[in-house]
CSV table of C-alpha atoms in Angstrom, one decimal:
chain,number,residue,atom,x,y,z
A,32,MET,CA,-18.9,12.7,12.1
A,33,LYS,CA,-19.6,16.1,10.6
A,34,ARG,CA,-19.3,16.2,6.8
A,35,ARG,CA,-16.3,18.2,5.8
A,36,ARG,CA,-16.6,19.9,2.5
A,37,LEU,CA,-14.3,21.3,-0.1
A,38,VAL,CA,-14.4,25.0,-0.8
A,39,SER,CA,-13.2,27.0,-3.8
A,40,ALA,CA,-14.1,30.5,-4.6
A,41,ALA,CA,-11.1,30.8,-6.9
A,42,ALA,CA,-12.8,28.3,-9.2
A,43,GLY,CA,-16.2,29.7,-8.2
A,44,TRP,CA,-17.8,26.5,-7.0
A,45,ALA,CA,-18.7,24.5,-3.9
A,46,VAL,CA,-19.9,20.9,-3.5
A,47,ALA,CA,-23.5,20.7,-2.4
A,48,ALA,CA,-24.3,18.3,0.5
A,49,PRO,CA,-26.9,15.7,-0.2
A,50,ALA,CA,-30.3,16.1,1.4
A,51,ALA,CA,-29.5,13.6,4.2
A,52,GLN,CA,-26.7,15.9,5.3
A,53,ALA,CA,-28.5,19.2,4.9
A,54,ALA,CA,-28.5,19.8,8.7
A,55,ALA,CA,-24.8,20.4,8.5
A,56,GLY,CA,-25.4,23.6,6.7
A,57,PRO,CA,-24.1,24.8,3.3
A,58,PRO,CA,-20.3,25.0,2.7
A,59,ALA,CA,-18.6,28.2,3.4
A,60,VAL,CA,-17.3,30.2,0.4
A,61,HIS,CA,-14.3,32.5,0.7
A,62,ALA,CA,-14.0,34.8,-2.3
A,63,GLY,CA,-10.6,34.7,-3.9
A,64,GLY,CA,-9.4,31.9,-1.6
A,65,PRO,CA,-7.7,28.6,-2.5
A,66,ILE,CA,-9.3,25.2,-2.6
A,67,HIS,CA,-9.0,23.5,0.8
A,68,LEU,CA,-9.0,19.7,0.9
A,69,ARG,CA,-8.9,17.4,4.0
A,70,LEU,CA,-6.9,14.2,3.4
A,71,ALA,CA,-7.2,11.4,6.0
A,72,THR,CA,-4.4,8.8,5.9
A,73,ALA,CA,-4.2,5.2,6.9
A,74,TRP,CA,-0.8,5.9,8.6
A,75,PRO,CA,-0.2,7.2,12.1
A,76,SER,CA,2.1,10.2,12.6
A,77,ASN,CA,5.1,8.0,13.4
A,78,ALA,CA,4.8,5.9,10.2
A,79,ALA,CA,8.1,6.9,8.7
A,80,GLY,CA,8.1,6.8,4.9
A,81,ALA,CA,4.3,6.8,4.3
A,82,ALA,CA,3.7,9.8,6.5
A,83,ASP,CA,6.6,11.6,4.9
A,84,MET,CA,5.3,10.8,1.5
A,85,VAL,CA,1.8,12.2,2.1
A,86,LEU,CA,3.2,15.5,3.4
A,87,ARG,CA,5.5,15.8,0.4
A,88,PHE,CA,2.6,15.0,-1.9
A,89,ALA,CA,0.5,17.8,-0.3
A,90,GLN,CA,3.4,20.3,-0.6
A,91,ARG,CA,4.0,19.4,-4.3
A,92,VAL,CA,0.3,19.8,-5.1
A,93,LYS,CA,0.3,23.3,-3.5
A,94,ALA,CA,3.4,24.3,-5.4
A,95,LEU,CA,2.2,23.0,-8.8
A,96,SER,CA,-1.1,24.7,-8.4
A,97,GLY,CA,0.5,28.0,-7.4
A,98,GLY,CA,-1.1,27.7,-4.0
A,99,GLN,CA,-4.6,27.2,-5.4
A,100,VAL,CA,-5.0,23.7,-4.0
A,101,GLN,CA,-4.1,23.3,-0.3
A,102,ILE,CA,-4.3,19.9,1.4
A,103,GLU,CA,-4.6,19.4,5.2
A,104,VAL,CA,-3.1,16.0,6.0
A,105,LEU,CA,-4.8,14.2,8.9
A,106,PRO,CA,-2.8,11.2,10.1
A,107,ALA,CA,-4.7,8.1,11.3
A,108,ASP,CA,-4.1,9.0,15.0
A,109,LYS,CA,-5.6,12.5,14.5
A,110,SER,CA,-8.3,12.2,11.8
A,111,GLY,CA,-11.0,10.4,13.8
A,112,VAL,CA,-11.4,7.9,10.9
A,113,ALA,CA,-10.3,4.4,11.4
A,114,PRO,CA,-7.8,3.3,8.6
A,115,LEU,CA,-10.1,0.4,7.5
A,116,ALA,CA,-13.0,2.8,7.3
A,117,LEU,CA,-11.4,5.2,4.9
A,118,LEU,CA,-13.0,3.9,1.7
A,119,ASP,CA,-16.5,4.5,3.1
A,120,ALA,CA,-15.5,7.8,4.5
A,121,VAL,CA,-14.4,9.1,1.1
A,122,ALA,CA,-17.4,7.5,-0.7
A,123,LYS,CA,-19.8,9.3,1.7
A,124,GLY,CA,-17.9,12.6,1.5
A,125,GLU,CA,-17.0,12.5,5.3
A,126,VAL,CA,-13.5,13.4,4.2
A,127,ASP,CA,-12.4,14.8,0.8
A,128,MET,CA,-9.6,12.4,0.2
A,129,ALA,CA,-7.7,9.5,1.8
A,130,HIS,CA,-4.3,7.9,1.4
A,131,ALA,CA,-4.2,4.2,1.9
A,132,THR,CA,-3.6,0.9,0.3
A,133,ALA,CA,-6.1,-0.9,-2.0
A,134,TYR,CA,-5.8,-4.3,-0.3
A,135,TYR,CA,-7.5,-2.9,2.8
A,136,TRP,CA,-10.7,-3.2,0.8
A,137,THR,CA,-10.2,-6.9,-0.2
A,138,GLN,CA,-13.4,-7.8,1.6
A,139,ARG,CA,-15.3,-5.7,-1.0
A,140,SER,CA,-13.5,-7.3,-3.9
A,141,ALA,CA,-10.4,-9.4,-4.3
A,142,GLY,CA,-9.6,-7.3,-7.4
A,143,PHE,CA,-8.4,-4.5,-5.1
A,144,ASN,CA,-5.3,-6.6,-4.2
A,145,PHE,CA,-3.9,-6.3,-7.7
A,146,PHE,CA,-3.7,-2.5,-7.4
A,147,ALA,CA,-1.6,-2.7,-4.2
A,148,THR,CA,0.6,-5.8,-4.4
A,149,VAL,CA,0.3,-9.5,-5.1
A,150,PRO,CA,2.4,-12.2,-3.6
A,151,MET,CA,5.1,-13.4,-6.0
A,152,GLY,CA,3.8,-10.7,-8.3
A,153,MET,CA,5.1,-7.6,-10.0
A,154,THR,CA,7.9,-5.4,-8.8
A,155,ALA,CA,7.4,-1.7,-8.4
A,156,ASN,CA,8.6,-0.9,-11.9
A,157,GLU,CA,6.5,-3.7,-13.5
A,158,HIS,CA,3.4,-2.6,-11.6
A,159,TYR,CA,4.0,1.0,-12.7
A,160,ALA,CA,4.3,-0.2,-16.3
A,161,TRP,CA,1.1,-2.2,-16.1
A,162,LEU,CA,-0.9,0.7,-14.6
A,163,ARG,CA,0.5,3.3,-17.0
A,164,PHE,CA,0.7,1.3,-20.3
A,165,GLY,CA,-0.8,-2.1,-19.8
A,166,GLY,CA,-4.4,-1.2,-19.0
A,167,GLY,CA,-4.2,-1.6,-15.2
A,168,LEU,CA,-5.2,1.9,-14.3
A,169,ALA,CA,-8.5,1.7,-16.3
A,170,LEU,CA,-9.4,-1.5,-14.5
A,171,TRP,CA,-8.6,0.1,-11.2
A,172,GLN,CA,-10.7,3.1,-11.9
A,173,GLN,CA,-13.6,0.9,-13.0
A,174,LEU,CA,-13.4,-1.1,-9.7
A,175,ALA,CA,-13.1,2.0,-7.6
A,176,ALA,CA,-16.1,3.6,-9.3
A,177,GLN,CA,-18.2,0.6,-8.3
A,178,HIS,CA,-17.4,1.3,-4.7
A,179,GLY,CA,-18.0,5.1,-4.9
A,180,VAL,CA,-14.5,6.6,-5.1
A,181,VAL,CA,-12.0,7.8,-7.6
A,182,ALA,CA,-8.6,6.1,-7.1
A,183,LEU,CA,-5.2,7.3,-8.2
A,184,PRO,CA,-1.7,5.7,-7.8
A,185,CYS,CA,0.2,7.6,-5.2
A,186,GLY,CA,3.5,6.1,-4.0
A,187,ASN,CA,5.3,2.8,-4.0
A,188,THR,CA,7.5,1.2,-1.2
A,189,GLY,CA,9.4,-1.1,-3.5
A,190,VAL,CA,10.1,-4.6,-2.3
A,191,GLN,CA,9.4,-5.1,1.4
A,192,MET,CA,10.8,-7.3,4.1
A,193,ALA,CA,9.0,-10.5,5.1
A,194,GLY,CA,8.4,-9.3,8.6
A,195,TRP,CA,9.0,-9.7,12.3
A,196,PHE,CA,8.5,-12.9,14.3
A,197,ARG,CA,8.6,-13.5,18.0
A,198,ARG,CA,10.4,-16.8,17.5
A,199,GLN,CA,12.6,-18.2,14.7
A,200,LEU,CA,11.1,-20.0,11.7
A,201,THR,CA,12.7,-23.4,11.2
A,202,GLY,CA,10.6,-24.5,8.3
A,203,LEU,CA,7.0,-25.1,7.2
A,204,GLU,CA,5.9,-26.7,10.5
A,205,SER,CA,7.0,-23.6,12.5
A,206,LEU,CA,4.3,-21.5,10.7
A,207,LYS,CA,1.4,-23.7,11.8
A,208,GLY,CA,-1.0,-21.9,14.1
A,209,LEU,CA,0.9,-18.6,14.2
A,210,LYS,CA,-1.2,-15.5,14.3
A,211,LEU,CA,0.4,-13.2,11.7
A,212,ARG,CA,-0.4,-9.7,10.6
A,213,PHE,CA,-0.2,-10.2,6.9
A,214,PRO,CA,-2.9,-8.4,4.9
A,215,GLY,CA,-4.2,-9.1,1.4
A,216,LEU,CA,-3.6,-12.2,-0.7
A,217,GLY,CA,-0.2,-12.8,1.0
A,218,GLY,CA,-2.2,-13.5,4.2
A,219,GLU,CA,-4.4,-16.0,2.3
A,220,VAL,CA,-1.4,-17.9,1.1
A,221,LEU,CA,-0.1,-18.1,4.6
A,222,ARG,CA,-3.5,-19.4,5.7
A,223,LYS,CA,-3.1,-22.3,3.3
A,224,MET,CA,0.3,-22.9,4.9
A,225,GLY,CA,-1.4,-23.2,8.4
A,226,ALA,CA,-0.9,-19.7,9.8
A,227,VAL,CA,-3.8,-17.5,10.9
A,228,PRO,CA,-3.7,-14.1,9.1
A,229,VAL,CA,-4.9,-11.0,10.9
A,230,LEU,CA,-5.6,-7.6,9.5
A,231,LEU,CA,-4.5,-4.7,11.7
A,232,PRO,CA,-3.6,-1.1,10.9
A,233,ALA,CA,-0.1,0.1,11.6
A,234,GLY,CA,-0.9,1.8,14.9
A,235,GLU,CA,-2.0,-1.5,16.5
A,236,ILE,CA,0.8,-3.8,15.4
A,237,LYS,CA,3.4,-3.2,18.2
A,238,GLN,CA,1.0,-3.6,21.1
A,239,ALA,CA,-0.5,-6.7,19.5
A,240,LEU,CA,2.9,-8.3,19.3
A,241,ARG,CA,3.7,-7.2,22.8
A,242,ASP,CA,0.6,-8.7,24.4
A,243,GLY,CA,0.7,-11.9,22.4
A,244,ARG,CA,-2.3,-11.3,20.1
A,245,LEU,CA,0.2,-11.6,17.3
A,246,ASP,CA,3.1,-14.0,16.8
A,247,GLY,CA,4.5,-12.1,13.9
A,248,ALA,CA,3.8,-9.1,11.6
A,249,GLU,CA,4.9,-7.6,8.4
A,250,TRP,CA,5.0,-3.8,8.1
A,251,ILE,CA,7.3,-2.4,5.4
A,252,THR,CA,11.1,-2.1,5.5
A,253,PRO,CA,13.8,-1.2,8.0
A,254,TRP,CA,13.2,2.6,8.0
A,255,PRO,CA,9.5,2.5,8.9
A,256,ASP,CA,9.8,-0.7,11.0
A,257,LEU,CA,12.3,0.8,13.3
A,258,ALA,CA,10.3,4.0,13.6
A,259,LEU,CA,7.3,1.9,14.6
A,260,GLY,CA,9.4,0.2,17.3
A,261,LEU,CA,8.9,-3.4,16.1
A,262,HIS,CA,12.5,-4.3,17.1
A,263,GLU,CA,11.4,-3.7,20.7
A,264,VAL,CA,8.9,-6.6,20.7
A,265,CYS,CA,10.4,-9.1,18.2
A,266,ASP,CA,13.9,-10.5,17.7
A,267,HIS,CA,13.7,-12.1,14.3
A,268,TYR,CA,13.4,-10.0,11.2
A,269,TYR,CA,13.0,-11.9,7.9
A,270,TYR,CA,13.6,-11.2,4.2
A,271,PRO,CA,12.7,-11.2,1.3
A,272,GLY,CA,9.1,-9.8,1.1
A,273,ILE,CA,7.7,-12.4,-1.2
A,274,HIS,CA,4.2,-11.3,-0.2
A,275,GLU,CA,4.8,-7.7,-1.3
A,276,PRO,CA,7.4,-7.3,-4.1
A,277,GLY,CA,6.3,-3.8,-4.9
A,278,HIS,CA,3.5,-2.1,-3.0
A,279,THR,CA,1.7,0.7,-4.8
A,280,LEU,CA,-0.3,3.1,-2.5
A,281,GLU,CA,-3.4,5.0,-3.5
A,282,LEU,CA,-5.1,8.4,-3.3
A,283,LEU,CA,-8.9,8.1,-2.9
A,284,VAL,CA,-11.1,11.1,-3.9
A,285,HIS,CA,-14.7,11.8,-3.3
A,286,PRO,CA,-16.3,11.7,-6.8
A,287,PRO,CA,-18.4,14.9,-6.7
A,288,LEU,CA,-15.3,16.8,-5.5
A,289,TRP,CA,-13.2,15.2,-8.3
A,290,HIS,CA,-15.6,16.3,-11.0
A,291,LYS,CA,-15.7,19.8,-9.6
A,292,LEU,CA,-12.0,20.2,-9.6
A,293,GLY,CA,-11.6,20.9,-13.3
A,294,ALA,CA,-9.0,19.4,-15.7
A,295,ALA,CA,-6.0,21.4,-14.6
A,296,HIS,CA,-6.3,20.6,-10.9
A,297,GLN,CA,-7.2,16.9,-11.6
A,298,GLU,CA,-4.0,16.7,-13.7
A,299,ILE,CA,-2.0,18.2,-10.8
A,300,LEU,CA,-3.2,15.4,-8.4
A,301,ARG,CA,-2.5,12.7,-11.0
A,302,THR,CA,0.9,14.0,-11.8
A,303,ALA,CA,1.9,14.4,-8.1
A,304,GLY,CA,0.7,10.9,-7.4
A,305,TRP,CA,2.6,9.3,-10.3
A,306,LEU,CA,5.7,11.2,-9.3
A,307,GLU,CA,5.5,9.7,-5.8
A,308,CYS,CA,5.5,6.2,-7.3
A,309,ILE,CA,9.2,7.0,-8.2
A,310,GLU,CA,10.0,9.5,-5.5
A,311,MET,CA,8.9,7.3,-2.6
A,312,GLN,CA,10.9,4.3,-3.9
A,313,ALA,CA,14.0,6.5,-4.0
A,314,HIS,CA,13.4,7.8,-0.5
A,315,PHE,CA,12.9,4.3,0.8
A,316,SER,CA,16.0,3.0,-0.9
A,317,HIS,CA,18.1,5.8,0.6
A,318,GLU,CA,16.7,5.4,4.1
A,319,ASN,CA,16.5,1.6,4.2
A,320,ALA,CA,20.2,1.2,3.6
A,321,ALA,CA,21.1,3.4,6.5
A,322,HIS,CA,18.4,1.9,8.8
A,323,LEU,CA,19.3,-1.7,7.9
A,324,ALA,CA,22.9,-1.0,9.0
A,325,ALA,CA,21.6,0.5,12.3
A,326,LEU,CA,19.2,-2.5,12.8
A,327,GLN,CA,22.0,-5.0,12.3
A,328,LYS,CA,24.0,-3.5,15.1
A,329,LEU,CA,21.2,-4.2,17.6
A,330,LYS,CA,22.2,-7.1,19.8
A,331,ASN,CA,18.7,-8.6,20.2
A,332,VAL,CA,17.8,-8.6,16.5
A,333,GLN,CA,18.7,-11.3,14.0
A,334,VAL,CA,18.1,-10.5,10.3
A,335,LEU,CA,17.3,-13.8,8.6
A,336,ARG,CA,16.5,-15.2,5.2
A,337,LEU,CA,13.2,-17.1,5.0
A,338,PRO,CA,13.8,-20.9,4.9
A,339,ASN,CA,13.9,-22.2,1.3
A,340,GLU,CA,11.0,-24.6,1.9
A,341,VAL,CA,8.8,-21.8,3.1
A,342,MET,CA,9.5,-19.8,0.0
A,343,ARG,CA,9.0,-22.8,-2.3
A,344,GLU,CA,5.6,-23.7,-0.7
A,345,PHE,CA,4.5,-20.0,-0.8
A,346,ARG,CA,5.3,-19.8,-4.5
A,347,ARG,CA,3.6,-23.1,-5.2
A,348,LEU,CA,0.4,-22.1,-3.5
A,349,THR,CA,0.1,-18.5,-4.8
A,350,PRO,CA,-1.4,-19.1,-8.2
A,351,GLY,CA,-4.3,-21.2,-6.8
A,352,VAL,CA,-5.0,-18.6,-4.1
A,353,LEU,CA,-5.2,-15.8,-6.7
A,354,ARG,CA,-7.6,-17.9,-8.9
A,355,GLU,CA,-9.7,-18.9,-6.0
A,356,ALA,CA,-10.0,-15.3,-4.6
A,357,THR,CA,-11.2,-13.9,-8.0
A,358,ALA,CA,-13.4,-16.9,-9.2
A,359,SER,CA,-16.8,-15.5,-8.1
A,360,ASP,CA,-16.3,-11.9,-9.3
A,361,ALA,CA,-16.3,-11.1,-13.0
A,362,LEU,CA,-14.4,-7.9,-12.8
A,363,ALA,CA,-11.9,-9.3,-10.3
A,364,ARG,CA,-11.3,-12.2,-12.8
A,365,GLN,CA,-10.7,-9.7,-15.6
A,366,ILE,CA,-8.2,-7.8,-13.4
A,367,HIS,CA,-6.5,-11.1,-12.4
A,368,ASP,CA,-6.2,-12.1,-16.1
A,369,SER,CA,-4.8,-8.7,-17.2
A,370,TYR,CA,-2.3,-8.7,-14.3
A,371,THR,CA,-1.0,-12.2,-14.8
A,372,THR,CA,-0.8,-11.9,-18.6
A,373,TYR,CA,1.2,-8.7,-18.2
A,374,LEU,CA,3.5,-10.3,-15.5
A,375,ARG,CA,4.4,-13.2,-17.8
A,376,GLN,CA,5.4,-10.7,-20.5
A,377,GLN,CA,7.5,-8.8,-18.0
A,378,LEU,CA,9.2,-11.9,-16.7
A,379,ARG,CA,10.5,-12.8,-20.2
A,380,TRP,CA,12.0,-9.3,-20.4
A,381,ALA,CA,13.4,-9.5,-16.8
A,382,GLU,CA,15.3,-12.7,-17.6
A,383,MET,CA,17.5,-10.7,-20.0
A,384,ALA,CA,17.4,-7.4,-18.1
A,385,ASP,CA,17.1,-7.2,-14.4
A,386,ARG,CA,17.8,-10.8,-13.5
A,387,ALA,CA,20.7,-11.1,-15.9
A,388,TYR,CA,22.2,-7.9,-14.5
A,389,TRP,CA,21.9,-9.1,-10.9
A,390,GLN,CA,23.6,-12.3,-11.8
A,391,ALA,CA,26.4,-10.5,-13.6
A,392,ARG,CA,26.8,-8.2,-10.6
A,393,TYR,CA,27.8,-11.1,-8.4
A,394,ILE,CA,30.0,-13.1,-10.8
């Protein structure tokens, strides 16, 4: 793939290509023009919610910068970069930026999971608080730097659904041997329960369910799941998303580009990303309510609660899976300890705030 470079004459700079890429030629400079960035996403064009969010992010960055930073969004089905290859593509400068989820890089470090979502872990608001005020963001940036990228929070789905299954779950035994698209540490918990976790990007889920390579898959929530057509290949839709209670998404930036941007434009990217952690949740809440109602009218679909024994066993196994995953990596252990300590603190507050309110709501 040809290396695509950032251009800015307005700021009077251009990122120089390393010697190994010199054959591609120097970057073009257009005097007086804006900064042009190419952003590859992990989401196909039809990924409702995530695709909408990235376009909104790009529009907001353009507006906040007075048109000086312009982002071309390249969906997964058009960018030429496989979703699971985005980290390397950004680190090498093959694309300027990427929008993805940190748990796609779990083979590099289990620590990445804690910056996306952790089973039985923090809700979106709790995760936002940990990143903003609990030291989480500094740890994320430290880990990202080790792997050659700059990482910024950029969106959150809120709590998800547990996913689509080709046949009904009757209890723990019904999970044994099932091939399930469940990424991250949630997939590892299911492995302990006898299932076979599979990591596939969004664009491959429907066909894998159709041809039997998968027995079940989680994607996100009613809005994007219906857009992906998962109701056409599965009849059983489960809740709640105990594997993903609040999924933060990420913006990855090529480091030389980031350092050339300057403080003002860096702050615009940060601010737009943080705002999407709230804006995306609101958009999902709005659309999910309407799409759930539409989904419940489908004659072939049953919306079902996970069996209690499945949730109890999932909860019992989760702490051990988290410890095991981070045991051999010093930074991942530090991230795990920071995350779990902060979560315990938040749970004490939630007992008298969120949980107490929800209980009062149904008296």
